[in-house]
CSV table of C-alpha atoms and ligand atoms in Angstrom, one decimal:
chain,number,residue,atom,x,y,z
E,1,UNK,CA,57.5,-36.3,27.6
E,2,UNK,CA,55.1,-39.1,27.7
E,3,UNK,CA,52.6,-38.8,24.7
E,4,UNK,CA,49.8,-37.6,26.9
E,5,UNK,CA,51.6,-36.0,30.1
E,6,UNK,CA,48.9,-34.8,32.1
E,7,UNK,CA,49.4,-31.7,34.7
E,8,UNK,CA,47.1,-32.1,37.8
E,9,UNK,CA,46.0,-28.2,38.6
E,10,UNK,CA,43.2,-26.3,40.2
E,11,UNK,CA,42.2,-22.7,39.2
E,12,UNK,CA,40.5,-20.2,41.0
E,13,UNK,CA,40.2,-16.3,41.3
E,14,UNK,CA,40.8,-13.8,43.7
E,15,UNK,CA,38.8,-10.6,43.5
E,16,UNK,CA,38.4,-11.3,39.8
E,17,UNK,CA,42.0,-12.6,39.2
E,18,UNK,CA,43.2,-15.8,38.6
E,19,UNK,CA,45.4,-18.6,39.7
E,20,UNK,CA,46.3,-22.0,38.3
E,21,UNK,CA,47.6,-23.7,40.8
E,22,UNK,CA,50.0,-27.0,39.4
E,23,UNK,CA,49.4,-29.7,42.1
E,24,UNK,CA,51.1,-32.7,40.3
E,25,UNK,CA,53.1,-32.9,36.9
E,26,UNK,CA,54.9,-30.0,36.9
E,27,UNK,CA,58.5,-29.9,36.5
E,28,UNK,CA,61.5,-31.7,39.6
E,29,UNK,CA,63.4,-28.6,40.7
E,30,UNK,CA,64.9,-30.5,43.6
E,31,UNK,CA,64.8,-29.2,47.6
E,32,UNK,CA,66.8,-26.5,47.5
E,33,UNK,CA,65.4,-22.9,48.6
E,34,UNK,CA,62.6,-21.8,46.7
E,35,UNK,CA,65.0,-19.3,45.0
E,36,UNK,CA,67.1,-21.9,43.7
E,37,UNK,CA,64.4,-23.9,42.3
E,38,UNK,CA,62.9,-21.0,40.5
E,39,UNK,CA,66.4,-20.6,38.7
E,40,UNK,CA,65.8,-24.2,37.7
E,41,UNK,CA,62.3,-23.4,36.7
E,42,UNK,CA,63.7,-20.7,34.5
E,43,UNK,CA,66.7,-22.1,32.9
E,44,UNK,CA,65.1,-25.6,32.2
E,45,UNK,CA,61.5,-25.2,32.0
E,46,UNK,CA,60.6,-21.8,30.4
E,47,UNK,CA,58.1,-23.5,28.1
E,48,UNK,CA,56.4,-25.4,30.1
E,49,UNK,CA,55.8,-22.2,32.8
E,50,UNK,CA,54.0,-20.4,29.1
E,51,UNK,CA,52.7,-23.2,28.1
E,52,UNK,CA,50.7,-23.8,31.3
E,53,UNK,CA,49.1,-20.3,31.1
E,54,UNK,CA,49.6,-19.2,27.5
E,55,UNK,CA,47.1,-20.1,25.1
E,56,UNK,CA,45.6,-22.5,23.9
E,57,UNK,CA,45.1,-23.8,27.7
E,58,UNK,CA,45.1,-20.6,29.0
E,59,UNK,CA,45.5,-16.5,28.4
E,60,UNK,CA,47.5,-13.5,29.4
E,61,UNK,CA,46.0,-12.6,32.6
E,62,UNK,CA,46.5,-16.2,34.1
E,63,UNK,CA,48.9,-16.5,36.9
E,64,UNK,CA,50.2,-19.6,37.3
E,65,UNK,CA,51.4,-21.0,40.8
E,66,UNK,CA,53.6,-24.5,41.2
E,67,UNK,CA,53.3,-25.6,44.5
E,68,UNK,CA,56.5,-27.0,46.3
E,69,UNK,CA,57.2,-29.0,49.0
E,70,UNK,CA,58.6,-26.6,51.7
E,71,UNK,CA,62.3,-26.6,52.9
E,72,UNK,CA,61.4,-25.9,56.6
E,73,UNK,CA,59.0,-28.6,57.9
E,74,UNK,CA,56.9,-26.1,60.2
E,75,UNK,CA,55.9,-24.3,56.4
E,76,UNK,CA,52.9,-25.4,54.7
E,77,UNK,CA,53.9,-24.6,51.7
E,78,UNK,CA,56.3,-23.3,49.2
E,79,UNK,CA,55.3,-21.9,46.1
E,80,UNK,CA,56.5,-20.3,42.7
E,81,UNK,CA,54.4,-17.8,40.8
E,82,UNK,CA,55.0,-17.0,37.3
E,83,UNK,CA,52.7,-15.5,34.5
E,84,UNK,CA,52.7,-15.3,30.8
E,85,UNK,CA,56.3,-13.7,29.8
E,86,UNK,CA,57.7,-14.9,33.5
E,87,UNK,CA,58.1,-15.3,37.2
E,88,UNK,CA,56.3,-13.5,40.1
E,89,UNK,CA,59.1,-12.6,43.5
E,90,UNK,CA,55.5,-12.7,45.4
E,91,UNK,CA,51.7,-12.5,44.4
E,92,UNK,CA,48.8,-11.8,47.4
E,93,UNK,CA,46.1,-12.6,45.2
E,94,UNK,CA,47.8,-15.9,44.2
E,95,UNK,CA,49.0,-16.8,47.7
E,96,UNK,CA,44.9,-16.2,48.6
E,97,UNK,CA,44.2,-18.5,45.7
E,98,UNK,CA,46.7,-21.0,47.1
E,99,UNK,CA,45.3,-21.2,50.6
E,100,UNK,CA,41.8,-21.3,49.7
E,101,UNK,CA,42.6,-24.1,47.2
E,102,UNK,CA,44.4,-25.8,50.2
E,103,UNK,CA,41.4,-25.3,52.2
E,104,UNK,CA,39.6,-26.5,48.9
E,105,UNK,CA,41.2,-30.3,49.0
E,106,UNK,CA,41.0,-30.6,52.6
E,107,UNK,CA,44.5,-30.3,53.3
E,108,UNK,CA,44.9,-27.0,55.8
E,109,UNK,CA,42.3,-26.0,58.3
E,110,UNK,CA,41.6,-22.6,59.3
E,111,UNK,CA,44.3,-20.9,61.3
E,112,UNK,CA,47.9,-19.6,60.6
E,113,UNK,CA,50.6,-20.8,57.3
E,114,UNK,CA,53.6,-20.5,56.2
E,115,UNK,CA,54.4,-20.4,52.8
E,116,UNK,CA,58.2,-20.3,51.0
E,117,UNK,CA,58.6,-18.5,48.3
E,118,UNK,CA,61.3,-17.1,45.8
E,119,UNK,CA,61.6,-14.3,47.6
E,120,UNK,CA,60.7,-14.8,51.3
E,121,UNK,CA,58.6,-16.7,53.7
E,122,UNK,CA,55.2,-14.9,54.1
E,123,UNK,CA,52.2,-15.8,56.6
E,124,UNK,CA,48.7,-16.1,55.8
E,125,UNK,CA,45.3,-17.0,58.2
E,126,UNK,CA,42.9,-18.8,56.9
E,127,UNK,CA,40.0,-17.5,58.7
E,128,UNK,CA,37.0,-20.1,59.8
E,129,UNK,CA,34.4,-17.7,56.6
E,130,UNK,CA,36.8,-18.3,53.8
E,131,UNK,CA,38.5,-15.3,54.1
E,132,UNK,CA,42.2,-15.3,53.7
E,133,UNK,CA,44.9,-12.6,55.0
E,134,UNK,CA,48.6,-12.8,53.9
E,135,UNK,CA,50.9,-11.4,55.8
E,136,UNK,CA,53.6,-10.0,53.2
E,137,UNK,CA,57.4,-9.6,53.6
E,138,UNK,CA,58.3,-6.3,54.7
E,139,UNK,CA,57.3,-3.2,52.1
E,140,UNK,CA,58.9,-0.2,51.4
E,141,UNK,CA,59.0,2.6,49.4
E,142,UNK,CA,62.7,3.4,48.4
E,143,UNK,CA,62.1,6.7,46.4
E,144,UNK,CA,59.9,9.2,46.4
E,145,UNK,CA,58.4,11.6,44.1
E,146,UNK,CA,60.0,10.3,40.7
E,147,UNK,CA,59.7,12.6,38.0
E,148,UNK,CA,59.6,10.6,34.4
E,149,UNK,CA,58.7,12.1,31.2
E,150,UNK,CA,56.8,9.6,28.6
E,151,UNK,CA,56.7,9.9,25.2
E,152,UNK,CA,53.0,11.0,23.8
E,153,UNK,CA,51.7,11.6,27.7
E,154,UNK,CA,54.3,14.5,29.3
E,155,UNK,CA,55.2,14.1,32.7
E,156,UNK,CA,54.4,11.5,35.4
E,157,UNK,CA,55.6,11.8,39.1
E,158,UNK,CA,54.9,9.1,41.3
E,159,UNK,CA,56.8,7.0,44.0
E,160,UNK,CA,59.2,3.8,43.4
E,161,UNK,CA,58.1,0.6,46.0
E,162,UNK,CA,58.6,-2.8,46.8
E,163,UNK,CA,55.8,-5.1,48.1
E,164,UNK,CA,56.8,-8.3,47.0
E,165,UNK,CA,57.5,-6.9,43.4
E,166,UNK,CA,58.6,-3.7,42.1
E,167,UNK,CA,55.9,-0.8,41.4
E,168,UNK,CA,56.0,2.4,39.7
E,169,UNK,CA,52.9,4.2,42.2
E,170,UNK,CA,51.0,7.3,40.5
E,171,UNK,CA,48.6,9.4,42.9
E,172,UNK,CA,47.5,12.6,41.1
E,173,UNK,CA,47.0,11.4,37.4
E,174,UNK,CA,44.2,12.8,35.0
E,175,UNK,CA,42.9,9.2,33.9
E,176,UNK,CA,39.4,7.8,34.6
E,177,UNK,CA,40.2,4.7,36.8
E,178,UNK,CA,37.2,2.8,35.7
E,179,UNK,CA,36.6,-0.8,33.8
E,180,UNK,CA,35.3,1.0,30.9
E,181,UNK,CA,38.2,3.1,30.5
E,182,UNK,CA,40.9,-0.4,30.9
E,183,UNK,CA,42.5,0.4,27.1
E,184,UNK,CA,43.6,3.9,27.7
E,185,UNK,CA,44.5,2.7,30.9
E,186,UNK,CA,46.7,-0.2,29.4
E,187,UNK,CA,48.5,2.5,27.0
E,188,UNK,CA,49.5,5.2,29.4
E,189,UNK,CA,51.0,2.5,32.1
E,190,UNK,CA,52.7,0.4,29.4
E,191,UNK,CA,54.2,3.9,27.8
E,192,UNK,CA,55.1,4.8,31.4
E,193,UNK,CA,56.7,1.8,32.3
E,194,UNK,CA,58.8,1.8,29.0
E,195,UNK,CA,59.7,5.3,29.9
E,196,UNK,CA,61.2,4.3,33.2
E,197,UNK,CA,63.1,1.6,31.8
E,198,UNK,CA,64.5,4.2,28.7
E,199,UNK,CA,65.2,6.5,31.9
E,200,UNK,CA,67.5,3.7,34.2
E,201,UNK,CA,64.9,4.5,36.6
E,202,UNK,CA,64.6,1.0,38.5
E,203,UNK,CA,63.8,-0.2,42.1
E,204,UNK,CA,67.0,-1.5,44.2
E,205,UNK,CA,70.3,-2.9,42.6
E,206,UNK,CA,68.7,-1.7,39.2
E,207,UNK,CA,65.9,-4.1,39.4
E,208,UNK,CA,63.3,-3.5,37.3
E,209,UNK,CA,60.3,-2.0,38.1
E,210,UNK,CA,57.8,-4.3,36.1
E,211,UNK,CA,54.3,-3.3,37.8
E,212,UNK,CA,52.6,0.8,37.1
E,213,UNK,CA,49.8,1.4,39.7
E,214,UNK,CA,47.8,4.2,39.0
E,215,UNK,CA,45.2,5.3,41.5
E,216,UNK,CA,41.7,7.3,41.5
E,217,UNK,CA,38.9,8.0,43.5
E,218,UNK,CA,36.8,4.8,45.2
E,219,UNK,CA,33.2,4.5,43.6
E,220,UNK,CA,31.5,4.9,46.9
E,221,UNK,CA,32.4,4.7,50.3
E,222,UNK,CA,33.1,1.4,50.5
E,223,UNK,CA,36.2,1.8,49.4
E,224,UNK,CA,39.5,4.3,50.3
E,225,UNK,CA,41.0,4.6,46.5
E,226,UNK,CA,41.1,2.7,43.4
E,227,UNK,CA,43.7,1.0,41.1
E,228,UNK,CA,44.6,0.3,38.3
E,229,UNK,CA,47.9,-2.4,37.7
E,230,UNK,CA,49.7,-3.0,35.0
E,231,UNK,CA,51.3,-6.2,35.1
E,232,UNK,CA,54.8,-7.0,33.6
E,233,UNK,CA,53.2,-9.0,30.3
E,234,UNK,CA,51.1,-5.7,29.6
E,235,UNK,CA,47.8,-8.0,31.2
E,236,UNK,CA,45.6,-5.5,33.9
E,237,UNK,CA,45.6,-7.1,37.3
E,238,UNK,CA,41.9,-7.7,38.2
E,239,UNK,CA,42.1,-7.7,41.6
E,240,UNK,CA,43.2,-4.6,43.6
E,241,UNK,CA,46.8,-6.8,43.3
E,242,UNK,CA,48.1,-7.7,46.6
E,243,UNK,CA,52.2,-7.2,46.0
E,244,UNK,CA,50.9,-3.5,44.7
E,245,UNK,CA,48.5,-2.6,47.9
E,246,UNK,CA,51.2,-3.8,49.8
E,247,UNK,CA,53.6,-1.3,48.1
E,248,UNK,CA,50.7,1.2,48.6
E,249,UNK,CA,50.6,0.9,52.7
E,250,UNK,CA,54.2,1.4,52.1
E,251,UNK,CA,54.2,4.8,50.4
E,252,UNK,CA,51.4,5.6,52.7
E,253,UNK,CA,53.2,5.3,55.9
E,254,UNK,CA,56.0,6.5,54.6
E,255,UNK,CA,54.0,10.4,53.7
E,256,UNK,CA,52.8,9.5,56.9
E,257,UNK,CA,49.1,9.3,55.7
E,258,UNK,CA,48.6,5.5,57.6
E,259,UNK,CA,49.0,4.8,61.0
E,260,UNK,CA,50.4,0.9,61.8
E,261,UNK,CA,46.8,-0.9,62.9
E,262,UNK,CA,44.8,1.4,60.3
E,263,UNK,CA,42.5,-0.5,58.0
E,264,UNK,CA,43.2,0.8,54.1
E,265,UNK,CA,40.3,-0.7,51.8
E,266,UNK,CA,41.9,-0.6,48.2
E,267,UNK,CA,39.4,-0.7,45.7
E,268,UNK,CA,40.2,-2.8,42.2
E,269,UNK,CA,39.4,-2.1,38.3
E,270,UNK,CA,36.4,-4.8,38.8
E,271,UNK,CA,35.6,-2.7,42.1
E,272,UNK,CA,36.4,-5.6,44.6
E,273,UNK,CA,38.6,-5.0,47.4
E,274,UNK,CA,41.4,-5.9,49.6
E,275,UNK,CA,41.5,-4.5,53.1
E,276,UNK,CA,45.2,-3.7,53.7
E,277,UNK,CA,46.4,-2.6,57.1
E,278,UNK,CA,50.7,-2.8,58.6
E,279,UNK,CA,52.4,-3.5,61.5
E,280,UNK,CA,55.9,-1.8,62.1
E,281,UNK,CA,58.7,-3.5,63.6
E,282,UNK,CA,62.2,-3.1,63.6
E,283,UNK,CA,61.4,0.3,61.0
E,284,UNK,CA,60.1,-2.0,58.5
E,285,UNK,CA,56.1,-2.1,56.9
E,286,UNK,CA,54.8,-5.3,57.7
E,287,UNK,CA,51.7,-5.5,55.3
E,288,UNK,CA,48.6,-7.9,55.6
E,289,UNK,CA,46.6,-8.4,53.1
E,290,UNK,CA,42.8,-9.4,53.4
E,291,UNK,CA,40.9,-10.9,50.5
E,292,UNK,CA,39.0,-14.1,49.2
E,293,UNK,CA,39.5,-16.7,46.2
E,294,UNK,CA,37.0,-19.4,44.9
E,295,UNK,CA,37.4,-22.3,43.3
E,296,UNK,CA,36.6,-21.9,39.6
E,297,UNK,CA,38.1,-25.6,37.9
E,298,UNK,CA,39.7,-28.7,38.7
E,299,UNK,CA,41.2,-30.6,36.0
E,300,UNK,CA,44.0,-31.7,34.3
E,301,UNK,CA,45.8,-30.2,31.7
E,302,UNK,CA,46.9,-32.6,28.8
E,303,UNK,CA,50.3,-32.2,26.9
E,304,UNK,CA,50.0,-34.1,23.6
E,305,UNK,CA,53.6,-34.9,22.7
E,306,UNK,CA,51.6,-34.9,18.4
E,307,UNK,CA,50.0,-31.4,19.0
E,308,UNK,CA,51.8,-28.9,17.1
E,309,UNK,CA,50.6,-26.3,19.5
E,310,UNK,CA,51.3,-28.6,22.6
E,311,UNK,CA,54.0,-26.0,23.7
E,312,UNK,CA,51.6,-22.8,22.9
E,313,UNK,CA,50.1,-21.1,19.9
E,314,UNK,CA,53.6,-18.8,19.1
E,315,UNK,CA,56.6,-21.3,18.1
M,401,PYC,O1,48.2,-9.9,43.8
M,401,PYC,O2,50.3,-9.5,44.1
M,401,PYC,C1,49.4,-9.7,43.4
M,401,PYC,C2,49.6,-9.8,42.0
M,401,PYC,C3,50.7,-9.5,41.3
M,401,PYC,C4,50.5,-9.7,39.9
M,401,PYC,C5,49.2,-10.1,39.8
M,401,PYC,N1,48.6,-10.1,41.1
């Protein structure tokens, strides 16, 4: 490290939650997919990823995005999202913050992208108003109906989905889904999500199931239903998260509750919303997301090599 290295980034929000996207001086991962360069990321730069949203530059609801150069030319981008105890497959509300930052710096004009990430290439249209619509990887829900018992709360039932992450989905649940109500909130869905790991209850090849969604009544009519996320460093997503709506349409087609073409407008904690809606092809959920970032900072962040706390606040 040079004595002042100095990370080039832009953050913004989406829907309340935000992104801090790296745009120079983040770490070399090489060209190889965008998986293989979030191993990289992993193995060799774990610090930097925390110390790039970790206090004292950041907090625990900050997601950070490194942007990539692409491995197929006809991409705009490729991307890696991680957060404060790790590393996002997918994140809509980030890849809404990455376009509209794009958009930002005049360097995309409205129409479609591609954009590489760890875990697939996904679509997004930048519309001409601002608005930005991701079109995820294909969603599903892969179990339905999961009984789990949680210590201190008795028993939860709720479906197991993939939207880009992994989500633990809970319809009928007798918690006030409201801002005021975010601590409760925080303790049921961090107890649940314990309980499903104490349980082996995972998504696929034993992944783990890192995000709890619980849902509740809209606060008007604007609105279809409300969430509430958990995300995997025990941080509340504050946007209606758009890996977890994505997981939603999912479970919804799948109970056969959402027609492909049918507009779902997912109300989050803060009360904005995402409109969701799917395409099927080939049996598989296509999800698109709908939502809007703005820019809120553009700076650099400095590493001072004589900081003691250059790394983060916890040695
Ligand atoms: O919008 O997909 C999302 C997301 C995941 C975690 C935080 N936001």
């Amino acid at each position: 490290m040079t004595p002042h290295q100095r990370i080039r980034v832009i953050d913004s929000h989406t829907a309340g939650e935000p992104t801090r996207l790296i745009l120079a001086g983040g770490p070399e991962l090489g060209d190889g997919s965008l998986e293989r360069r979030l191993e990289t990321f992993r193995r060799d730069y774990d610090a930097f990823r925390s110390a790039v949203v970790n206090e004292p530059r950041g907090s625990d609801i900050i997601v950070g995005a490194l942007l990539c150069e692409p491995v197929d030319p006809h991409s705009t981008a490729g991307v890696i999202f991680f957060n404060n105890v790790g590393y996002l497959g997918m994140c809509g509300h980030g890849t809404i913050g990455l376009i509209a930052t794009l958009s930002h710096l005049g360097k995309i004009e409205p129409g479609e992208h591609r954009i590489e990430t760890p875990v697939g290439t996904v679509g997004a249209t930048l519309h001409a108003d601002g608005r930005v619509t991701v079109h995820n990887l294909p969603s599903r829900r892969s179990a339905a109906r999961v009984t789990v018992q949680v210590p201190g709360y008795g028993a939860f039932c709720g479906d197991v989905a993939w939207g880009g992450n992994w989500f633990y989905l809970v319809e009928e649940q007798p918690y006030t889904v409201a801002i005021d109500n975010v601590e409760e909130l925080t303790a049921v869905t961090w107890a649940i999500r314990q309980a499903l790991s104490a349980n082996g209850i995972t998504g696929d090849d034993g992944k783990e199931i890192d995000h709890i969604e619980l849902f509740g009544p809209p606060s008007g009519p604007e609105a279809d239903s409300r969430n509430f996320v958990l995300c995997p460093g025990k941080a509340y997503d504050r946007s209606p998260c758009g890996t977890g709506t994505s997981a939603k349409l999912a479970c919804l087609y799948a109970k056969g509750k959402l027609r492909p073409g049918q507009v779902w407008r997912q109300q989050g904690i803060l009360g904005s919303i995402f409109e969701g809606s799917f395409n099927v092809r080939d049996g598989n959920v296509y999800p698109s997301i709908t939502g809007r970032a703005y820019i809120t900072a553009e700076t650099d962040l400095v590493f001072d090599k004589n900081d003691p706390s250059c790394m983060g606040l916890v040695p």
